[in-house]
XYZ file of C-alpha atoms in Angstrom:
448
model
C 43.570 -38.207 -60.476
C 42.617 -34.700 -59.457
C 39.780 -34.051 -57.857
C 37.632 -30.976 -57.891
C 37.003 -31.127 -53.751
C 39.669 -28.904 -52.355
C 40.343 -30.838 -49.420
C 41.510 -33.650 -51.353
C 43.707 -31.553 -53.187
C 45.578 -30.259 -50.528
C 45.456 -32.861 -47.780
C 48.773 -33.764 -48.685
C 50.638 -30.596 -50.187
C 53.492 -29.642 -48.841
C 52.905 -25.686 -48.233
C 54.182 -23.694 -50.729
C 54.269 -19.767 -49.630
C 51.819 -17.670 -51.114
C 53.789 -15.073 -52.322
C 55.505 -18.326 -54.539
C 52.281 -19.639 -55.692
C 51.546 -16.129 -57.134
C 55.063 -16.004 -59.090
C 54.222 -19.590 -60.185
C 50.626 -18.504 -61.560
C 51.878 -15.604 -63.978
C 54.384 -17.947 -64.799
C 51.808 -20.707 -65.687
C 50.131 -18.240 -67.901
C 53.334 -16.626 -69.679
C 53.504 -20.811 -71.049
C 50.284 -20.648 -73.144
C 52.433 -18.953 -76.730
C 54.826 -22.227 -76.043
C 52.105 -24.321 -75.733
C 50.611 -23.676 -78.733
C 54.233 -23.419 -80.785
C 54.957 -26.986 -79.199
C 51.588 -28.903 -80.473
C 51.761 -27.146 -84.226
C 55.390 -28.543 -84.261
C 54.427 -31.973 -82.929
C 50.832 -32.705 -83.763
C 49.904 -32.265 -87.127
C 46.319 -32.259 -86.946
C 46.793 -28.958 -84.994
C 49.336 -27.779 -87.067
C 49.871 -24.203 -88.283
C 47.244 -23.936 -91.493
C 46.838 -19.980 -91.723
C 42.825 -20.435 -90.656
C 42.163 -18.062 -87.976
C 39.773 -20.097 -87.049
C 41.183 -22.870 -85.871
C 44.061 -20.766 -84.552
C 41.763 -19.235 -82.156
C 40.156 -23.084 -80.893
C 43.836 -24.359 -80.419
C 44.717 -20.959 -78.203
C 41.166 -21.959 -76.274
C 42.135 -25.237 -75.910
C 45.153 -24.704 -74.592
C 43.983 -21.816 -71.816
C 41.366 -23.856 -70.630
C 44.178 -26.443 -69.847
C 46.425 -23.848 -68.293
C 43.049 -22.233 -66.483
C 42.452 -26.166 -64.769
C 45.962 -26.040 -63.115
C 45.442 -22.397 -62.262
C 42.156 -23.799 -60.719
C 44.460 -26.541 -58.669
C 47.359 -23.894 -57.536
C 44.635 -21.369 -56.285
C 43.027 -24.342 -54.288
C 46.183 -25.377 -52.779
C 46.903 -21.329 -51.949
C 43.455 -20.844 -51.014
C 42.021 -24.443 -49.483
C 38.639 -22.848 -48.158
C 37.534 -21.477 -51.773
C 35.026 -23.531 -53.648
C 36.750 -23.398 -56.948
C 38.467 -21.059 -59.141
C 35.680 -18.577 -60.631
C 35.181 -17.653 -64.974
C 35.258 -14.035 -66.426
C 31.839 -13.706 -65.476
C 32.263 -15.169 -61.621
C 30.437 -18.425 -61.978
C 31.932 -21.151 -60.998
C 33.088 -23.023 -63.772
C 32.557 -27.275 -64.642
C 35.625 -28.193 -66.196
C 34.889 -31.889 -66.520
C 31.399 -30.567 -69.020
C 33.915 -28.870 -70.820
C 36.328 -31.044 -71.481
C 33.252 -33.339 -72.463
C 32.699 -30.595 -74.746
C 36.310 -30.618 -76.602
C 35.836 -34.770 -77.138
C 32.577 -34.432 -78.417
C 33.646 -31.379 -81.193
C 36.527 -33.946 -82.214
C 34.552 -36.243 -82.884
C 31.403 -34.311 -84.523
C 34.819 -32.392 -86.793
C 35.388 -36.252 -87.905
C 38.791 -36.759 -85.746
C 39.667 -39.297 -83.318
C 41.455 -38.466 -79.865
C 44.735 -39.018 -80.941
C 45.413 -35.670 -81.656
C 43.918 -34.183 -78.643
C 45.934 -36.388 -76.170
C 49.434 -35.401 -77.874
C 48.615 -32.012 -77.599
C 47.685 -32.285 -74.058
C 51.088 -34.537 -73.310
C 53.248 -31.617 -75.437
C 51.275 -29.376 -72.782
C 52.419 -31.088 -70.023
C 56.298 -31.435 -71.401
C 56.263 -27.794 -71.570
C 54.856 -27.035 -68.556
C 57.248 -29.729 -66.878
C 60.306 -27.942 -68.559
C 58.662 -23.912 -67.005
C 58.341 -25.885 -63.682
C 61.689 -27.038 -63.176
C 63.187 -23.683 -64.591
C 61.051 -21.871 -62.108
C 61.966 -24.398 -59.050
C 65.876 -23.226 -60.191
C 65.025 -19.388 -59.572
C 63.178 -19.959 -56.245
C 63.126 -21.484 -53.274
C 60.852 -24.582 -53.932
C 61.365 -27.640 -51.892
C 62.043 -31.067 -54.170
C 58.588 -32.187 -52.370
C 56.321 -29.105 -53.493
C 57.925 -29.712 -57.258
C 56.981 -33.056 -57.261
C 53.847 -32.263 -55.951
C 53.449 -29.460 -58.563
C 54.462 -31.921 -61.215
C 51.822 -34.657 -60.163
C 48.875 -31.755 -60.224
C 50.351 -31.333 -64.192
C 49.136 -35.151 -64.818
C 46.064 -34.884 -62.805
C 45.425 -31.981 -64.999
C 46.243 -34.384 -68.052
C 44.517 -36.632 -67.084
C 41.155 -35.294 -66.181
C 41.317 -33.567 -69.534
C 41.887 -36.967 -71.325
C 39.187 -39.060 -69.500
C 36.451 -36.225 -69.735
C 37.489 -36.063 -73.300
C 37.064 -39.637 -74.273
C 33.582 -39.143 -71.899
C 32.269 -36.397 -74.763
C 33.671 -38.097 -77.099
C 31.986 -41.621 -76.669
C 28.789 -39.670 -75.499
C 28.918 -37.723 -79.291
C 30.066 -40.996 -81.137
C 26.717 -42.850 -79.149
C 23.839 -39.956 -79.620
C 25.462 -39.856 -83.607
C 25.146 -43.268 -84.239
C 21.676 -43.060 -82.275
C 20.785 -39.789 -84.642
C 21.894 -42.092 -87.687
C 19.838 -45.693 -86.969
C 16.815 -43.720 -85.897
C 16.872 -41.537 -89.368
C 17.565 -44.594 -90.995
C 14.223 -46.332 -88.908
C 12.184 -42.679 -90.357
C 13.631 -44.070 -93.673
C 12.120 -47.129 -93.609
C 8.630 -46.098 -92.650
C 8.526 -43.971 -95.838
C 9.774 -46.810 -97.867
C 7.192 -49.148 -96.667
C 4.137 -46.402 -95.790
C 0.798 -47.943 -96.996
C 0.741 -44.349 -99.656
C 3.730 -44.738 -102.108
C 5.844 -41.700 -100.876
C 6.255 -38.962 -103.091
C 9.920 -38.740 -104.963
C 11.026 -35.708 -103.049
C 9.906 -36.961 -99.208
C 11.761 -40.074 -100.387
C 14.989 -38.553 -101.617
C 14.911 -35.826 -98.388
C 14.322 -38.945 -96.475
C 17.315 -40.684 -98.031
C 19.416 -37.999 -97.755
C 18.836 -37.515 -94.111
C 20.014 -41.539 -93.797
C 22.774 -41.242 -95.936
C 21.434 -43.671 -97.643
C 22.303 -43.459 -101.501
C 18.911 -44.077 -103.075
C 18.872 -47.084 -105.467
C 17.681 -47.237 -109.511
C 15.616 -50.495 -107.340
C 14.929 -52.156 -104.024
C 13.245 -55.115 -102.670
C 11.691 -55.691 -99.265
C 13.005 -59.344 -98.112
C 9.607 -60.471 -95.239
C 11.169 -62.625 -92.428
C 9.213 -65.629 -90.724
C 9.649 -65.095 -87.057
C 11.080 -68.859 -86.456
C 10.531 -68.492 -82.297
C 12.907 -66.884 -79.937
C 15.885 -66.918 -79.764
C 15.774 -66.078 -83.770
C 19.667 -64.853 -84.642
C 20.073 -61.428 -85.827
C 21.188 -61.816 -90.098
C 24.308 -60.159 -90.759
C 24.115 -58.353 -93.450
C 26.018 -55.727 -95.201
C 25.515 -51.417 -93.754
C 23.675 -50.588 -97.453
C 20.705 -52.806 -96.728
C 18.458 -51.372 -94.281
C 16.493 -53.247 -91.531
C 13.354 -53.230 -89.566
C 13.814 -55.947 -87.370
C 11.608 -54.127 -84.426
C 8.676 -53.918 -86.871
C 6.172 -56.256 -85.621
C 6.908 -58.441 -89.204
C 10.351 -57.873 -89.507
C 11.896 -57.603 -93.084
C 15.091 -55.922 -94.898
C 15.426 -53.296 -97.517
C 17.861 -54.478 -100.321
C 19.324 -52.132 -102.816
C 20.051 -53.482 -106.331
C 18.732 -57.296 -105.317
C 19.461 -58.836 -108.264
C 22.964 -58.762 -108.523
C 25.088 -61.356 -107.937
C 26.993 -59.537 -105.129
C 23.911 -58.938 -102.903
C 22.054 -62.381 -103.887
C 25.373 -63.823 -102.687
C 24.888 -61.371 -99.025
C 21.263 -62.804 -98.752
C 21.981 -66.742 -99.135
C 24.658 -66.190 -96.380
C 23.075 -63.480 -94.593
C 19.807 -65.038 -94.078
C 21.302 -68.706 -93.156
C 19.300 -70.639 -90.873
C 16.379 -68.108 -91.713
C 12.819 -68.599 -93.974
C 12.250 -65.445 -95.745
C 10.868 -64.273 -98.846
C 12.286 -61.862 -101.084
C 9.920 -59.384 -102.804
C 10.414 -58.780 -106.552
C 12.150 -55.576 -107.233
C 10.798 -52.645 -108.071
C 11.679 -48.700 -107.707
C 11.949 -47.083 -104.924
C 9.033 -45.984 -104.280
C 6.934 -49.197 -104.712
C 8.672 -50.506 -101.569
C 5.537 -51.470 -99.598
C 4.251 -53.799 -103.083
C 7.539 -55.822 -102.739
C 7.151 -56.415 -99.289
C 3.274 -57.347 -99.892
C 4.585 -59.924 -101.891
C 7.022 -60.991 -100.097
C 4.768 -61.091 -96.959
C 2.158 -63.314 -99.630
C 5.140 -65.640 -100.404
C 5.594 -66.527 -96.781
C 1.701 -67.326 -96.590
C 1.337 -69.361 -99.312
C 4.885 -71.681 -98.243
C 3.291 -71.930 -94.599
C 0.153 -73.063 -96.326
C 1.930 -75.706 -98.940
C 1.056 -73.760 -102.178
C 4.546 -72.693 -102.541
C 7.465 -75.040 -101.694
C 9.185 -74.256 -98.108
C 12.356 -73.189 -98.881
C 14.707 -71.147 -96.842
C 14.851 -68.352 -98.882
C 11.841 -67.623 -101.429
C 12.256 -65.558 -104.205
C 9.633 -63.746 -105.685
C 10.055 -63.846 -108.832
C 10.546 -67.523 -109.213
C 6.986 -68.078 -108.444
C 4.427 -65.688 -110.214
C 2.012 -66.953 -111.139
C 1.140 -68.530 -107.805
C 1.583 -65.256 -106.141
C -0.802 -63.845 -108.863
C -3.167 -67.213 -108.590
C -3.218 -67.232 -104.719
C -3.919 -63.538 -103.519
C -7.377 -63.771 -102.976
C -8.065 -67.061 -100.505
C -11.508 -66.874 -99.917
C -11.902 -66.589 -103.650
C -9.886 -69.604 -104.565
C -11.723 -71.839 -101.514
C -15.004 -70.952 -103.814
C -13.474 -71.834 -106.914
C -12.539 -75.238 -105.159
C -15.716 -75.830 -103.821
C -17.561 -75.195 -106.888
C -14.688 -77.145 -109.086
C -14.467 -80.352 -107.511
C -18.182 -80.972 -106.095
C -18.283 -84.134 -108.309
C -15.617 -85.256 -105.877
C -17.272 -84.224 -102.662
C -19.520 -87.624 -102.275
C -16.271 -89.804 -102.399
C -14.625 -91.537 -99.605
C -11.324 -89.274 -98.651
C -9.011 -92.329 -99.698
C -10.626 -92.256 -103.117
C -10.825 -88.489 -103.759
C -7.364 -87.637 -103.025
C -6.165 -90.834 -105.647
C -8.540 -89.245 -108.222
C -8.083 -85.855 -107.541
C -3.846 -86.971 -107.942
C -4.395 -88.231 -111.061
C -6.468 -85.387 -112.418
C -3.714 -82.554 -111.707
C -0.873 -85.087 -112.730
C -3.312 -85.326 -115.775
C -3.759 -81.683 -116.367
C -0.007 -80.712 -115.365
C 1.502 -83.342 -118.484
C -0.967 -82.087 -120.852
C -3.390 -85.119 -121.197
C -0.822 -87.483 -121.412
C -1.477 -90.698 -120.023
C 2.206 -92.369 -120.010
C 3.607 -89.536 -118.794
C 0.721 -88.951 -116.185
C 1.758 -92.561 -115.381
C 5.740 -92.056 -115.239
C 4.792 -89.371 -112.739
C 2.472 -91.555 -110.345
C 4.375 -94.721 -110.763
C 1.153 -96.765 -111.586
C 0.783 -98.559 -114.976
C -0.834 -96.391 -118.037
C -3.673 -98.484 -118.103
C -4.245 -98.170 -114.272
C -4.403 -93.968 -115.381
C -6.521 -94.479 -118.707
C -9.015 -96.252 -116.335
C -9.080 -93.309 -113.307
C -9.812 -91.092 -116.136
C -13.080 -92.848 -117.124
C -13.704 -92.720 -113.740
C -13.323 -89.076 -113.954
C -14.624 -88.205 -117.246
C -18.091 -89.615 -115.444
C -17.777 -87.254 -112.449
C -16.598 -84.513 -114.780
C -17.671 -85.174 -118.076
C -16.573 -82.680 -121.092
C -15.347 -80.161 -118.448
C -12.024 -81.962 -117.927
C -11.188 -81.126 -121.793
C -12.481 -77.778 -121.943
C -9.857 -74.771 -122.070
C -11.135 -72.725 -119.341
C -12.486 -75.120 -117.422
C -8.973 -76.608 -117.364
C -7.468 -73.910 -116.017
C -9.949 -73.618 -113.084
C -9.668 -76.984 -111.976
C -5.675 -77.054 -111.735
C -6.539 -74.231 -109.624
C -8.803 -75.405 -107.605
C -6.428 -79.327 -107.544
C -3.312 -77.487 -106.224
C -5.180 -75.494 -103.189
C -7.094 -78.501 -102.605
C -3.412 -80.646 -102.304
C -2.543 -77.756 -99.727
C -5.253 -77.828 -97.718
C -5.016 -81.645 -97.603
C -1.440 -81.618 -96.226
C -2.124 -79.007 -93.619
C -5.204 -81.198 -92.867
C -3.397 -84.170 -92.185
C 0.011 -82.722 -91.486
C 3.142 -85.095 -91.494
C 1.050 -88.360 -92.840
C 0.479 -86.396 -95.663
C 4.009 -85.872 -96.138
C 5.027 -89.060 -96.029
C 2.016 -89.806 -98.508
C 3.517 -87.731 -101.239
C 6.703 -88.918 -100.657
C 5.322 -92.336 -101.417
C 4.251 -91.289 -104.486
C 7.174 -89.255 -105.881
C 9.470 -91.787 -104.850
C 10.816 -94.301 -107.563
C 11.110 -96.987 -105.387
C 10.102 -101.104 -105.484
C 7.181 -100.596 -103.616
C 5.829 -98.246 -106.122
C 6.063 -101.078 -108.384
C 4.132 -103.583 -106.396
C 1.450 -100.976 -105.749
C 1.286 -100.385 -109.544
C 0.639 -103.992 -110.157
C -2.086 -103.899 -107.393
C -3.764 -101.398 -109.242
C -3.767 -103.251 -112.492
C -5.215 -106.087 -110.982
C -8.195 -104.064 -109.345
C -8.357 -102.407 -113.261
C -8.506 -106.263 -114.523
C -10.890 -107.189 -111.664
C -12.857 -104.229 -112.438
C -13.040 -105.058 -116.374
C -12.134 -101.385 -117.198
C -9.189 -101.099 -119.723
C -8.688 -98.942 -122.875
């Protein structure tokens, strides 16, 4: 590899006379019209298109390879010079150019390919010049070797400070493009719905086609290490936001409902309901309220929530201070009951409520005899009285039953589970705990 310190570059030279080097230059620079016949014949992304243009950039390109080896011959001629000077007698840093040529390829949408056949046609032609030169004077076979190496150093620092630009480019692009895409997301999800045209200038700096509708999926941070989803270029993420969550165009197709079940494996997330664009941050709410609610047992924890599966809990649920006031004031008949007792009743009320007043099916449901129900609901109708049949007072209570169930299983976390489990389970021992409770109602006197 060449080297732009001049002692390395001629440490081991053989000398070559002056006057030789100076045929051998004008030479050199006689090759550039070659050059540039030889890489339109063999490279056809530089091939002869009639644009002046890019007529001119090839005969640059191919100079400032010629000028590099002009740069090497003068420093072998010339060992105590510092380096071969421009037009305007600077000295000149051929590696930032080069850097330069990768990183136009790549901003003109190319890859390197091109640019390395060109420079290998260079160096075939300027091998051929050489060893027609070395015929017509007195060269030794060591200085045209040595000339012939200095052609592949040449090569070859214009191919690795090439793919340097190039990579460099391809990086602060792809940088450029996920941080526009970032700016993208912050309008999306901005606590002001965006205005149409910020959004769609926004979008169109992303390159990010801007959907008919969207929704924001909210992801529960499960503890580190959490695996990042993979998930297809068109949905756009915002993992580093402090609640992370995705952007999904179009969510309700089957294509991208497919992406999200796989995607989001091993994840809980919610998916907001969809909505236009610029309603992004009122998907994600809900999504974000979803999430809440499964954490606190008034929605069931699933992997993946969707939205619009449960909406009348989201609607029901939004305010929580509000609903722990409706509770309180709903079931204060309950209050005064051992904690046994009020969760049995308070069971049978919502099972009550939930199967529209009917007893056997109320009783189906709790795996307890009809009459064992028929006589909780005296016991009820006492603590209630006409409330339990009124409309609107119906409606509270369910309310007020299901947040109540919620805040009874976070209260008494896994025992709780395995509670309701108990009871939804159609198993023997249901059966013997149903006859139990129809001897207590027999014992008790109570039927109906």
């Amino acid at each position: 590899m060449a080297t732009n310190d001049a002692s390395a570059v001629g440490w081991s030279a053989p000398r070559i006379p002056a006057a030789t080097v100076e045929l051998l230059r004008a030479d050199v620079l006689r090759s550039a019209a070659e050059m540039v016949r030889e890489i339109e014949r063999q490279v056809p992304e530089y091939g002869p298109a009639g644009d002046p243009t890019s007529a001119r950039a090839l005969r640059r390109g191919v100079n400032l390879a010629l000028r590099r080896y002009l740069d090497l011959l003068d420093r072998h001629a010339h060992p105590t010079a510092v380096g071969a000077a421009d037009a305007t007698g600077g000295a000149t840093d051929w590696r930032e150019i080069y850097r330069a040529v990768g990183a136009n390829e790549m901003r003109a949408g190319r890859s390197l390919d091109g640019l390395h056949a060109a420079a290998r046609a260079c160096a075939r032609v300027a091998n051929r010049r050489l060893r027609a030169f070395a015929a017509r004077h007195p060269l030794s076979p060591e200085a045209v070797a040595w000339l012939a190496e200095r052609i592949f150093d040449n090569i070859d620092d214009i191919a690795q400070a090439s793919t340097e630009g190039y990579a460099q480019a391809r990086e602060a692009e792809a940088s450029g493009h996920e941080r526009r895409r970032r700016q993208l997301v912050d309008v999306l999800l901005a606590d002001a719905p965006p205005s149409v045209p910020a959004l769609t200038a926004a979008a169109a700096a992303a390159r990010w086609r801007l959907p008919r509708r969207l929704a924001v999926v909210a992801i529960a941070a499960l503890g580190p290490p959490t695996p990042t989803p993979r998930l297809v270029p068109e949905m756009l993420t915002g993992y580093d936001r402090p609640q992370p969550c995705l952007i999904v165009p179009d969510p309700e197709s089957h294509a991208q409902v497919r992406v999200l079940v796989n995607g989001l494996a091993g994840q809980h997330a919610a998916v907001g309901l969809a909505v236009p664009p610029t309603e992004a941050a009122a998907s994600l709410r809900w999504a974000r309220l979803a999430l809440d609610l499964a954490a606190n047992g008034l929605l069931p924890r699933q992997p993946l929530i969707w939205c619009r599966d449960h909406l009348a809990a989201l609607a029901v649920f939004q305010d929580r201070a509000l609903i722990a006031a409706l509770s309180e004031r709903q079931l204060a008949p309950l209050a005064r009951l051992r904690d046994d007792r009020r969760a049995l009743l308070a069971d049978t009320l919502l099972a009550w409520l939930m199967f529209n007043m009917n007893a056997n099916e109320v009783a189906a449901q709790l795996h307890v005899h009809p009459q064992t129900v028929r006589h909780r609901l005296r016991q009820l109708t006492d603590l209630f009285g006409d409330r339990i049949r009124d409309p609107q007072q119906r409606l509270e209570l369910e309310i007020a039953l299901r947040a109540e169930r919620a805040r009874a299983r976070r209260a008494a976390g896994p025992t709780a589970a395995t509670r309701q489990r108990r009871r939804s389970a159609p198993a023997g021992g249901a059966a013997v705990r149903g006859a139990a409770d129809r001897r207590r109602t027999r014992q008790s006197g109570g039927s109906r």
